Short mmCIF file of C-alpha atoms in Angstrom, two decimals:
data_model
loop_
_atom_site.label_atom_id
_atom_site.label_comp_id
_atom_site.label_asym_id
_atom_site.label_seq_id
_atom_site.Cartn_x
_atom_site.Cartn_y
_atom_site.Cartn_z
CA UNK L 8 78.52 0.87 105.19
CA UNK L 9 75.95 -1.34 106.61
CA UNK L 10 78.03 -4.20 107.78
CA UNK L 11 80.89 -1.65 108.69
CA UNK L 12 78.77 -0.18 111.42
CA UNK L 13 77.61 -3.72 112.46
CA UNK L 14 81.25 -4.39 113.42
CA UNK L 15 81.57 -1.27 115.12
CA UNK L 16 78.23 -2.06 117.22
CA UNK L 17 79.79 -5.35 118.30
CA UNK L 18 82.99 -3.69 119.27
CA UNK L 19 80.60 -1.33 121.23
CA UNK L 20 79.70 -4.07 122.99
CA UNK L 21 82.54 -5.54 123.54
CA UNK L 22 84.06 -2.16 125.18
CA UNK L 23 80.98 -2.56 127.51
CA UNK L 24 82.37 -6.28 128.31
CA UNK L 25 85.73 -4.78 129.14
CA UNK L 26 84.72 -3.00 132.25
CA UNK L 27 84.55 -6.71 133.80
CA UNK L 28 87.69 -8.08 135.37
CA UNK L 29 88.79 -10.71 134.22
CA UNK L 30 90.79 -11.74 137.42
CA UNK L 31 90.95 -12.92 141.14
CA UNK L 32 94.73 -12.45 141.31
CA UNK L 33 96.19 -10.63 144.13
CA UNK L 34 99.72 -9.99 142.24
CA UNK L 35 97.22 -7.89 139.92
CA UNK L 36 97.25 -4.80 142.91
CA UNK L 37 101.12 -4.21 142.02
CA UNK L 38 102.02 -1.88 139.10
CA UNK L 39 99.13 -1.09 136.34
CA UNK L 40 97.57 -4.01 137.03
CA UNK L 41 98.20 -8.11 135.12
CA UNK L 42 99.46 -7.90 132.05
CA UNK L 43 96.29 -8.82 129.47
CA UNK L 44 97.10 -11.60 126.65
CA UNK L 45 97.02 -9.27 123.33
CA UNK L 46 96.57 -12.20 121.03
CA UNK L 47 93.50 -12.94 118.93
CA UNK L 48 92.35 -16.61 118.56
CA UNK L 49 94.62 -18.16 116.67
CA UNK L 50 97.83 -16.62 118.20
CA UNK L 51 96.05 -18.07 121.35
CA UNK L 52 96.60 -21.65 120.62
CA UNK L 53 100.16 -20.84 120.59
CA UNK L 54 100.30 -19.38 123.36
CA UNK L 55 100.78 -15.78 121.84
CA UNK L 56 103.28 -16.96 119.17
CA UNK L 57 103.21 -14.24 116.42
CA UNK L 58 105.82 -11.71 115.56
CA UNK L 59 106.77 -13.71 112.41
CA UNK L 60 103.31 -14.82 111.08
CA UNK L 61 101.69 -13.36 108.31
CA UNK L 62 98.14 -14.64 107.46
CA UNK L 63 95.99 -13.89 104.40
CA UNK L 64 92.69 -14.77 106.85
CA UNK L 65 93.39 -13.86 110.30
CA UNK L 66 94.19 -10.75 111.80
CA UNK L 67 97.64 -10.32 113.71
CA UNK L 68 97.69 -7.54 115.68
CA UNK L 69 100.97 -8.20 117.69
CA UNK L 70 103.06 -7.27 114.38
CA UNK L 71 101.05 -4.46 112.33
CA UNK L 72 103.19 -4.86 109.53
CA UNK L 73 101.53 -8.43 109.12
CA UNK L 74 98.53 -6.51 107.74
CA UNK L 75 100.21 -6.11 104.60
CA UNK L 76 99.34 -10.16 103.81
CA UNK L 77 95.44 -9.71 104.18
CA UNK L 78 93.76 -11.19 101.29
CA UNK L 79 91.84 -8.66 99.21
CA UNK L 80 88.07 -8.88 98.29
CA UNK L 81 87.53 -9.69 101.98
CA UNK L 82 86.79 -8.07 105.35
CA UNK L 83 87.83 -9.93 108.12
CA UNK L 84 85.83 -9.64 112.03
CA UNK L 85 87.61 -11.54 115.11
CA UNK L 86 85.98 -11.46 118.70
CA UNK L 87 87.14 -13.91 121.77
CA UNK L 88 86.10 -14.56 124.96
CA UNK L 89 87.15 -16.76 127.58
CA UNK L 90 86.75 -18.43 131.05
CA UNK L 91 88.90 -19.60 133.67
CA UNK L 92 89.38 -21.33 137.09
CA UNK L 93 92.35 -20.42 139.31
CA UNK L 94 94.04 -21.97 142.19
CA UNK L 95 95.91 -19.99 145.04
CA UNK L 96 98.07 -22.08 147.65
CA UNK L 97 99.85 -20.32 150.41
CA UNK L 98 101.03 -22.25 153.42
CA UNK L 99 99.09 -25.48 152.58
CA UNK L 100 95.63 -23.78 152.29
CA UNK L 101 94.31 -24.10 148.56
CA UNK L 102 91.05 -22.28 147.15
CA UNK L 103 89.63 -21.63 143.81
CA UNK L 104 88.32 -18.43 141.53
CA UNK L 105 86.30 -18.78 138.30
CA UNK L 106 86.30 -15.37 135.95
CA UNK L 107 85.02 -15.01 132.73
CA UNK L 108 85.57 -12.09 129.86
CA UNK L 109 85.44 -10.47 126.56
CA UNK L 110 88.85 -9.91 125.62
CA UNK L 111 88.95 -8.41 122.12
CA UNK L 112 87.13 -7.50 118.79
CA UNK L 113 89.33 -6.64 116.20
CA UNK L 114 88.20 -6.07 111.99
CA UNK L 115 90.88 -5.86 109.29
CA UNK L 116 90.73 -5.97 105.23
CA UNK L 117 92.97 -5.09 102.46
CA UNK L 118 92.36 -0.81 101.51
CA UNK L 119 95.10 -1.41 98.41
CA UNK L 120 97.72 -3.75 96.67
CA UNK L 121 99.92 -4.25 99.51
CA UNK L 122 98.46 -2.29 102.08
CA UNK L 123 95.91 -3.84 104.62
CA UNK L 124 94.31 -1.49 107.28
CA UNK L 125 92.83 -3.16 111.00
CA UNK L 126 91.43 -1.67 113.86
CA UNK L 127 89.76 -2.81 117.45
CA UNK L 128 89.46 -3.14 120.82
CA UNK L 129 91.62 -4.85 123.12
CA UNK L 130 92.87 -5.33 126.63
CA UNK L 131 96.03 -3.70 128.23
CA UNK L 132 96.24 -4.35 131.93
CA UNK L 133 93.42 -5.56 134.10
CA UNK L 134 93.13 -5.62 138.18
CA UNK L 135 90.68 -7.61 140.48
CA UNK L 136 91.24 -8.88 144.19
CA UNK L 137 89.55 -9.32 146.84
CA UNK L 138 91.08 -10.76 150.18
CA UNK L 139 91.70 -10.41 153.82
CA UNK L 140 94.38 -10.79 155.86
CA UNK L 141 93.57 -11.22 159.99
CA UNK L 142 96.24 -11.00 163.06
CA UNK L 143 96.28 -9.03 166.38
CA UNK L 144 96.97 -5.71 167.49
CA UNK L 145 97.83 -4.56 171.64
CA UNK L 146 96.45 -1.33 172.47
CA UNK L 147 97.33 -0.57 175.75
CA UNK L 148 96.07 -3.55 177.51
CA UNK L 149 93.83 -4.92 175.32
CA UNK L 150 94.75 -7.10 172.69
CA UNK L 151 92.61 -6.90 169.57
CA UNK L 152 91.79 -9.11 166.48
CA UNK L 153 93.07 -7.06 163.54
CA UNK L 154 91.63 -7.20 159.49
CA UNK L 155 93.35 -5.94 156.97
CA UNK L 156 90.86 -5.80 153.68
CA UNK L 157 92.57 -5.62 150.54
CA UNK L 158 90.52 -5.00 147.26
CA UNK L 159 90.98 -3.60 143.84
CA UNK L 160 89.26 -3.24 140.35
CA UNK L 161 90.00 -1.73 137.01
CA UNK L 162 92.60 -1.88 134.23
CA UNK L 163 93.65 -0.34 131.56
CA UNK L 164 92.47 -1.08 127.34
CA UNK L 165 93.16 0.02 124.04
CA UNK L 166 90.84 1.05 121.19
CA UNK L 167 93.38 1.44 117.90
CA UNK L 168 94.15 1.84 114.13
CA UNK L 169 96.59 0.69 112.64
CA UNK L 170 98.31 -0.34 108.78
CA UNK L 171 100.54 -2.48 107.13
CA UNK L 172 102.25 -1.76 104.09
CA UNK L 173 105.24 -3.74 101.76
CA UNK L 174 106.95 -1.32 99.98
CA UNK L 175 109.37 -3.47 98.15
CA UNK L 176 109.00 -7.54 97.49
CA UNK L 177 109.48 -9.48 100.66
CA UNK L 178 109.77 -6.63 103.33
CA UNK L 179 106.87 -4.74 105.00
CA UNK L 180 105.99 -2.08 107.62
CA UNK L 181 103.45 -1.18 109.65
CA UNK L 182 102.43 0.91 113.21
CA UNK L 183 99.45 0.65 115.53
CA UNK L 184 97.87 4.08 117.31
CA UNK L 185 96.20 3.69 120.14
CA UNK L 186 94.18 5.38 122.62
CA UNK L 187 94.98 4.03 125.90
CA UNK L 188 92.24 4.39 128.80
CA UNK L 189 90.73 3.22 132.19
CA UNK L 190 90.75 3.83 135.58
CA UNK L 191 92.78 2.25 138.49
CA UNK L 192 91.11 1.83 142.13
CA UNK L 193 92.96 0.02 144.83
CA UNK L 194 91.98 -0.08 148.92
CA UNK L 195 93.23 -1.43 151.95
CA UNK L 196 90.62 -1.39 154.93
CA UNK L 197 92.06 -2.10 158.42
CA UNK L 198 89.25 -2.80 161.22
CA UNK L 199 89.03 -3.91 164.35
CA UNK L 200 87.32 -6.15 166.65
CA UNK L 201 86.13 -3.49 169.91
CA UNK L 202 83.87 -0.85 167.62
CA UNK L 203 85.46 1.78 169.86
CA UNK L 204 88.63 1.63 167.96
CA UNK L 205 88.94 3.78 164.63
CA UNK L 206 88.79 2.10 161.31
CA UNK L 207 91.52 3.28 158.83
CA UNK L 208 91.62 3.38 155.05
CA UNK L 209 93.59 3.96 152.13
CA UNK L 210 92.33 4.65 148.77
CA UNK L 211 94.16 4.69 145.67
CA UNK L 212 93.45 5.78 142.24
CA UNK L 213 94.31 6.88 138.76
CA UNK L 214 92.58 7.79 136.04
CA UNK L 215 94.50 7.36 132.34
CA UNK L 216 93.18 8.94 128.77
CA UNK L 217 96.43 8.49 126.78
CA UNK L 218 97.93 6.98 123.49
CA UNK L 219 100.40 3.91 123.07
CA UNK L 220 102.62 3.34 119.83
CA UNK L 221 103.51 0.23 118.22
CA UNK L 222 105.82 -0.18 114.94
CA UNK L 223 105.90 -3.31 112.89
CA UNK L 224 108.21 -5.03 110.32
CA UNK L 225 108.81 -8.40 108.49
CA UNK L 226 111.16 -9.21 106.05
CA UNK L 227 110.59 -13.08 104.54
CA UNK L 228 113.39 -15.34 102.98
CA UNK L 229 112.84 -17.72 100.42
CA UNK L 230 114.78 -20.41 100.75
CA UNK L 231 112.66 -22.71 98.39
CA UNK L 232 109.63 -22.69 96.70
CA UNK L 233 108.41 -24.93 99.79
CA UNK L 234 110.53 -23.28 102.02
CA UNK L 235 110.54 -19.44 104.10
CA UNK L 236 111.40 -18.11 106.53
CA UNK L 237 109.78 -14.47 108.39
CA UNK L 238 111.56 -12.49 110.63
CA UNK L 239 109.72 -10.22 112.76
CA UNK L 240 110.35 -6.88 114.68
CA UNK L 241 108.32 -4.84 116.57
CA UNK L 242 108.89 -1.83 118.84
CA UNK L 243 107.13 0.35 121.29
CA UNK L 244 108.47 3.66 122.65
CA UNK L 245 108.25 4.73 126.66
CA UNK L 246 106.35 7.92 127.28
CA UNK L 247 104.15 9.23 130.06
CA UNK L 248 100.94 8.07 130.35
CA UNK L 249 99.92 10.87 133.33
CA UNK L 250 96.76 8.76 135.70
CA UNK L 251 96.85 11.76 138.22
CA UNK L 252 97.60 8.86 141.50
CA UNK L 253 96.06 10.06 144.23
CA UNK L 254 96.22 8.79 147.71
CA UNK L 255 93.08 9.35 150.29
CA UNK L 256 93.79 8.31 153.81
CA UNK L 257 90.83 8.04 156.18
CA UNK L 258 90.61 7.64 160.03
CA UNK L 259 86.80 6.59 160.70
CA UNK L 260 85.09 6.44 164.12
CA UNK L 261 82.22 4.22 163.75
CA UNK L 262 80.52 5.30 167.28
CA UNK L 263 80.43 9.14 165.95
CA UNK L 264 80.67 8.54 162.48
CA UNK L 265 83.55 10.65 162.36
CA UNK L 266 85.75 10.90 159.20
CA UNK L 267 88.91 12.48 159.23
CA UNK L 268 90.84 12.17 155.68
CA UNK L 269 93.78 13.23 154.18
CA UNK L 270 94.82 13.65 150.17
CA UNK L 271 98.02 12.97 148.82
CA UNK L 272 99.21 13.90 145.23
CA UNK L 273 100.95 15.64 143.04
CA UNK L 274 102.00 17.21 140.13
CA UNK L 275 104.76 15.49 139.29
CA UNK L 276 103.23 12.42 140.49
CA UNK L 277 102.19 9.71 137.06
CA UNK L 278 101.56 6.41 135.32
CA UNK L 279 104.64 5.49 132.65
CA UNK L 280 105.09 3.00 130.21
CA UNK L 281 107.96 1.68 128.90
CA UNK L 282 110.12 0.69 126.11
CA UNK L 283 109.21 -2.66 124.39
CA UNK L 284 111.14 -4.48 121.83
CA UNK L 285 110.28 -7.88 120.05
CA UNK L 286 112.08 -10.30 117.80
CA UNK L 287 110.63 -13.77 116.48
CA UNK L 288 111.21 -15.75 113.41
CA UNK L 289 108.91 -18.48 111.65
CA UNK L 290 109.67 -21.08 109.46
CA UNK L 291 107.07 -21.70 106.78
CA UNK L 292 106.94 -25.04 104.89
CA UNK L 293 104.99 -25.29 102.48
CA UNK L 294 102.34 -23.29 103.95
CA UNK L 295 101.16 -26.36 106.36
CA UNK L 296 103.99 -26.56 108.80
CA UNK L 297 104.73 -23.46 110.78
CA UNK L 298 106.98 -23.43 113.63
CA UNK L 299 108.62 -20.48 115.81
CA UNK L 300 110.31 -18.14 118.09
CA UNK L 301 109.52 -14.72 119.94
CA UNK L 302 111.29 -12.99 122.48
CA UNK L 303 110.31 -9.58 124.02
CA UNK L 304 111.55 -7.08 126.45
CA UNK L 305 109.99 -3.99 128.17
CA UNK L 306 112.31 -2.16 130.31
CA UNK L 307 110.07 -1.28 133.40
CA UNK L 308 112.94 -1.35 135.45
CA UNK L 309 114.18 2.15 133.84
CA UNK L 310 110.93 3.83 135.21
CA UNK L 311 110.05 5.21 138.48
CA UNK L 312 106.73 4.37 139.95
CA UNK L 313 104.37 7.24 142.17
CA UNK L 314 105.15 6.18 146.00
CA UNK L 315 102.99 7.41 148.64
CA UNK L 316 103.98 7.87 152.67
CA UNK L 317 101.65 8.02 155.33
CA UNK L 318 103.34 9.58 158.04
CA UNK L 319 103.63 12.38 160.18
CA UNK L 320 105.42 14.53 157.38
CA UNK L 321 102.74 12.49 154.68
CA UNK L 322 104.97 13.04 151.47
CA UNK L 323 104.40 11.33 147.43
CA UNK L 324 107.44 11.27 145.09
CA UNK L 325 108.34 9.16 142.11
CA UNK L 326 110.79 6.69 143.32
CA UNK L 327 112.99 3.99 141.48
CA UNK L 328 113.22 0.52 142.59
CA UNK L 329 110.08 -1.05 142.60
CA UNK L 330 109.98 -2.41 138.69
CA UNK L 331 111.95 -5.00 136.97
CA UNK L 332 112.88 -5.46 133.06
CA UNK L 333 110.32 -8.08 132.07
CA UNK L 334 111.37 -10.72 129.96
CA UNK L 335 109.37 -13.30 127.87
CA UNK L 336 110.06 -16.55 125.66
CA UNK L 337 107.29 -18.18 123.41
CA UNK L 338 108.02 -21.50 121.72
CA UNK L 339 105.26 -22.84 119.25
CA UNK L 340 103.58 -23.51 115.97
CA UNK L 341 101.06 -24.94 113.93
CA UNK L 342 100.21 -27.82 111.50
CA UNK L 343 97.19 -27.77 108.82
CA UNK L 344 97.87 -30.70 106.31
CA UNK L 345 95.89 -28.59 103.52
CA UNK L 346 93.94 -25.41 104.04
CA UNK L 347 91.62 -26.17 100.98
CA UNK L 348 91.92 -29.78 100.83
CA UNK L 349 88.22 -31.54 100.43
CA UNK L 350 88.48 -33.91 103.87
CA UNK L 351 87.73 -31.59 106.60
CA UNK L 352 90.06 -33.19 109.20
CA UNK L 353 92.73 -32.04 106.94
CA UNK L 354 91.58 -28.41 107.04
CA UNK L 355 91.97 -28.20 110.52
CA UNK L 356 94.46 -26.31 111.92
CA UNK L 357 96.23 -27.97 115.21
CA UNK L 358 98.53 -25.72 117.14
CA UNK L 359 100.66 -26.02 120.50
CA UNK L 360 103.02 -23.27 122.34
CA UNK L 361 105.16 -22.32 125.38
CA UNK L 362 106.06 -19.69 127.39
CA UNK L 363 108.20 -18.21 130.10
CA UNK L 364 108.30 -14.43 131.11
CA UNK L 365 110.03 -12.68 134.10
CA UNK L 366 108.07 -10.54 136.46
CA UNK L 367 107.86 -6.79 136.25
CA UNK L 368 107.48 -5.92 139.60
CA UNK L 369 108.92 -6.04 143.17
CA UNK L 370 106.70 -7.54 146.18
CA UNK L 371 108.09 -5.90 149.39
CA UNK L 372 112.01 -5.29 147.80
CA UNK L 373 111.81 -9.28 146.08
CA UNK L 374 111.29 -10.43 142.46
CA UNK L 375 107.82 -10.92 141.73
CA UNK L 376 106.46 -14.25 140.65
CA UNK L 377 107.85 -16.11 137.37
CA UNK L 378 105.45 -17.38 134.76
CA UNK L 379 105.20 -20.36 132.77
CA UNK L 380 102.37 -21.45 130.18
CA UNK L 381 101.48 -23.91 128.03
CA UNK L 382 98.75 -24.38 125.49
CA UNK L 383 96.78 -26.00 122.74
CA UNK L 384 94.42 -25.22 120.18
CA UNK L 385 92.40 -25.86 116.94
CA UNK L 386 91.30 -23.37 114.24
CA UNK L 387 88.38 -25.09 113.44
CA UNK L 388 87.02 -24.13 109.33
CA UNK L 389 83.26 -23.30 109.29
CA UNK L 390 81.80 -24.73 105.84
CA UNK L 391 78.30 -24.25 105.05
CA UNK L 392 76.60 -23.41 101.63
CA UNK L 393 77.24 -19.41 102.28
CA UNK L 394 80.76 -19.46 103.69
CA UNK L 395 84.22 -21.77 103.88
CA UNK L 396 86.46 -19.18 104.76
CA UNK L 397 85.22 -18.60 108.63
CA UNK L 398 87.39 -20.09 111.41
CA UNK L 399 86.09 -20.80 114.70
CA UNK L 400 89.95 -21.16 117.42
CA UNK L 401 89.79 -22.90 120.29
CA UNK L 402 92.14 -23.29 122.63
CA UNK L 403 93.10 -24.77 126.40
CA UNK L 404 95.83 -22.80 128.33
CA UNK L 405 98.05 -23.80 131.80
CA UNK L 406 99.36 -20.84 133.49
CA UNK L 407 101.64 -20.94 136.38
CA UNK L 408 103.05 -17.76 138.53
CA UNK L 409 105.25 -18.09 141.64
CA UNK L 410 107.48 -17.24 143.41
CA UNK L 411 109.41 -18.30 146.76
CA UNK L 412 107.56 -17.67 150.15
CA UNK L 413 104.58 -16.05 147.98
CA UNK L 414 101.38 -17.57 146.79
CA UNK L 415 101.09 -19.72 143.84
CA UNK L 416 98.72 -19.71 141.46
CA UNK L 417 97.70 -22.31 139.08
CA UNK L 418 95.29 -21.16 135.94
CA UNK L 419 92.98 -23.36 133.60
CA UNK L 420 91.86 -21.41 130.99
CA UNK L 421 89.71 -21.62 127.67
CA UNK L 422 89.63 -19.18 124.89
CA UNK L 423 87.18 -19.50 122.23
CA UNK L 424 87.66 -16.74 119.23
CA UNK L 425 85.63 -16.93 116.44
CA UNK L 426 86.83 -15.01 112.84
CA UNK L 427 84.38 -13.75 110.16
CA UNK L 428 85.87 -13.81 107.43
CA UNK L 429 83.69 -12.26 104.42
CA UNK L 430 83.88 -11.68 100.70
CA UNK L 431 82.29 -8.03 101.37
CA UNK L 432 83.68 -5.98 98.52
CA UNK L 433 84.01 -8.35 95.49
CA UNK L 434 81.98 -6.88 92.37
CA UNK L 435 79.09 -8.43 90.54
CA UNK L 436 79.46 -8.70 87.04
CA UNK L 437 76.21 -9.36 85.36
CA UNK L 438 75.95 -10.58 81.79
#
């Protein structure tokens, strides 16, 4: 009970490491936010590669049924972090952002023959930008620099508990519940250069306590003693995820420090999320060589999103139009000559994937930007005289968005995930 509230302490911590953003992007203001990576170290250093993997020592959340394949006698603890430097061109002028963040803590073990139980904290959606945009304005005869100041923070994470279970040889089940959170703040400040002139402001925000569902399954294939292959399914139903959007409008004289605002919102007015499916294979040989396939939809493009007009009649509605069905590929694998073999080099596990995924949003009635990624990793075994079965993953990732006429953006990033993997409940016998 000791070391069980020890990991829920660190994930205490790492819940307090959430509320950091993780980003500088500005395609993070549209929708809920950037789409977080939901992999845990190893799935990392294939570039989120996982739907068909089923490990005795890590802890897989992006198929639940995987838990099923935990090893028993042990209690497994996974926490990553990670930093990264991003470049944004737009008509020939380049800078750079650095971010940092704690992105998950996850724990997992086996509860009975063929059922393994996890549970954790991870990421969902996450939203940071800062940025201005300057041009001029005439009023009357007076022309005026104009600044338009666009910020937003916040995102959305998960907290969840889920199982895995094979019922019958070679097929297994399992489902993740979650409870789905944060809040979503978004401004755009326009000033201008003679005082006299009122400042206006928009403020946006939603607030989400909600749940999110996600089923598993796997069914494996022996073709040979050496030889398997694991198909993987997963599956996560739309629903409303409510936010309350709200819309404050202000009009502020800075020589009488005058504010005159205006609310927008609604009943009818929410957050949704939508239907996800996922399908990916692995081939297994001989437990060193793993190589695979996953391919995932979410149907945004079904859903309406809360729309907000600021004019003289200053109406909300939920209007269709501004999502897209996202699409993603992931290509990738891993080698480790011999998990227990005596020459450490050999232990090592040495992984590479790549991605492509279609954006879920519209910028202005266009496609948002594309995505491609590449990465590479290590799971790196710890040996010392108390423990061999601890894996510290590293991993380097490229990520690329763009799109034509917008700004690109160009992302270094490394993840380091370390997994504790402990013989907690084994029992003493003492003669």
């Amino acid at each position: 009970m000791k070391k069980l509230f020890i990991a829920a302490l660190m994930m205490g911590v790492a819940n307090t490491a959430f509320a950091q953003s993780g980003t500088n992007s500005p395609y993070s203001q549209y929708g809920l936010g950037l789409q977080s990576e939901q992999f845990s170290g190893f799935n990392r250093g294939m570039n989120g590669l996982g739907l068909g993997f089923r490990e005795h020592n890590q802890v897989n959340y992006l198929n639940p049924a995987s838990y099923s394949a935990l090893d028993s006698l042990t209690f497994i603890f996974d926490m990553g972090a990670s930093g990264q430097i991003t470049n944004l061109e737009e008509n020939g002028k380049k800078m750079n952002a650095r971010n940092s963040s704690f992105d998950y803590a996850v724990a997992a073990f086996r509860a009975a023959p063929h059922l393994g139980v996890s549970f954790g904290l991870v990421p969902f959606t996450t939203m940071g930008y800062n940025f201005n945009a300057s041009g001029t304005t005439t009023l009357g005869n007076e022309t005026l620099k104009s600044t338009n100041t666009y910020s937003g923070d916040g995102g959305l994470h998960q907290v969840y508990l889920g199982a895995g279970w094979q019922p019958v040889k070679g097929l297994s089940v399992g489902a993740n519940i979650s409870y789905l959170w944060g809040d979503i703040t978004k401004s755009v400040v326009l000033s201008f250069s003679n005082a006299s002139v009122s400042t206006l402001s928009k403020n946006y925000s939603a607030s989400v306590a909600s749940y999110k569902l996600d089923l598993g399954a796997q069914y494996l294939l022996s073709l040979s003693d050496k030889n398997k292959v694991i198909l993987g399914f997963t599956y996560s139903p739309k629903h409303k995820i409510g936010g309350n959007p709200e819309l404050v409008t202000s009009t502020i004289n800075t020589n009488t420090s005058v504010v005159v605002s205006d609310t927008l919102s609604g009943n009818g007015l929410r957050l949704d999320l939508p239907d996800m499916y996922g399908a990916g294979f692995t081939y297994n040989y001989d437990n060193s060589l793993k190589v695979g396939a996953d391919f995932t939809v979410q149907r945004w493009g079904k859903l309406p999103q809360p729309t907000f007009a600021s004019d003289n009649s200053s109406t909300s509605s939920m209007q269709y139009g501004n999502y897209l069905t996202r699409k993603k590929l992931t290509l990738g694998g891993e080698y480790c000559p011999r998990e227990y073999d005596r020459i450490f080099v050999r232990r090592v596990h040495y992984r590479a994937g790549v991605s492509y995924a279609t954006p879920y949003y519209k910028i202005n009635g266009n496609n948002g930007p594309k995505e491609v990624s590449a990465s590479l990793g290590f799971g790196i075994p710890i040996v010392n005289s108390m423990n061999n079965r601890s894996i510290l993953n590293i991993s380097g990732q490229w990520v690329r968005q763009w799109a034509p006429g917008m700004i690109k953006e160009n992302t270094f990033r490394i993840n380091i995930g370390l997994t504790f993997n402990e013989r907690w409940f084994m029992k003493w016998k003492v003669e």
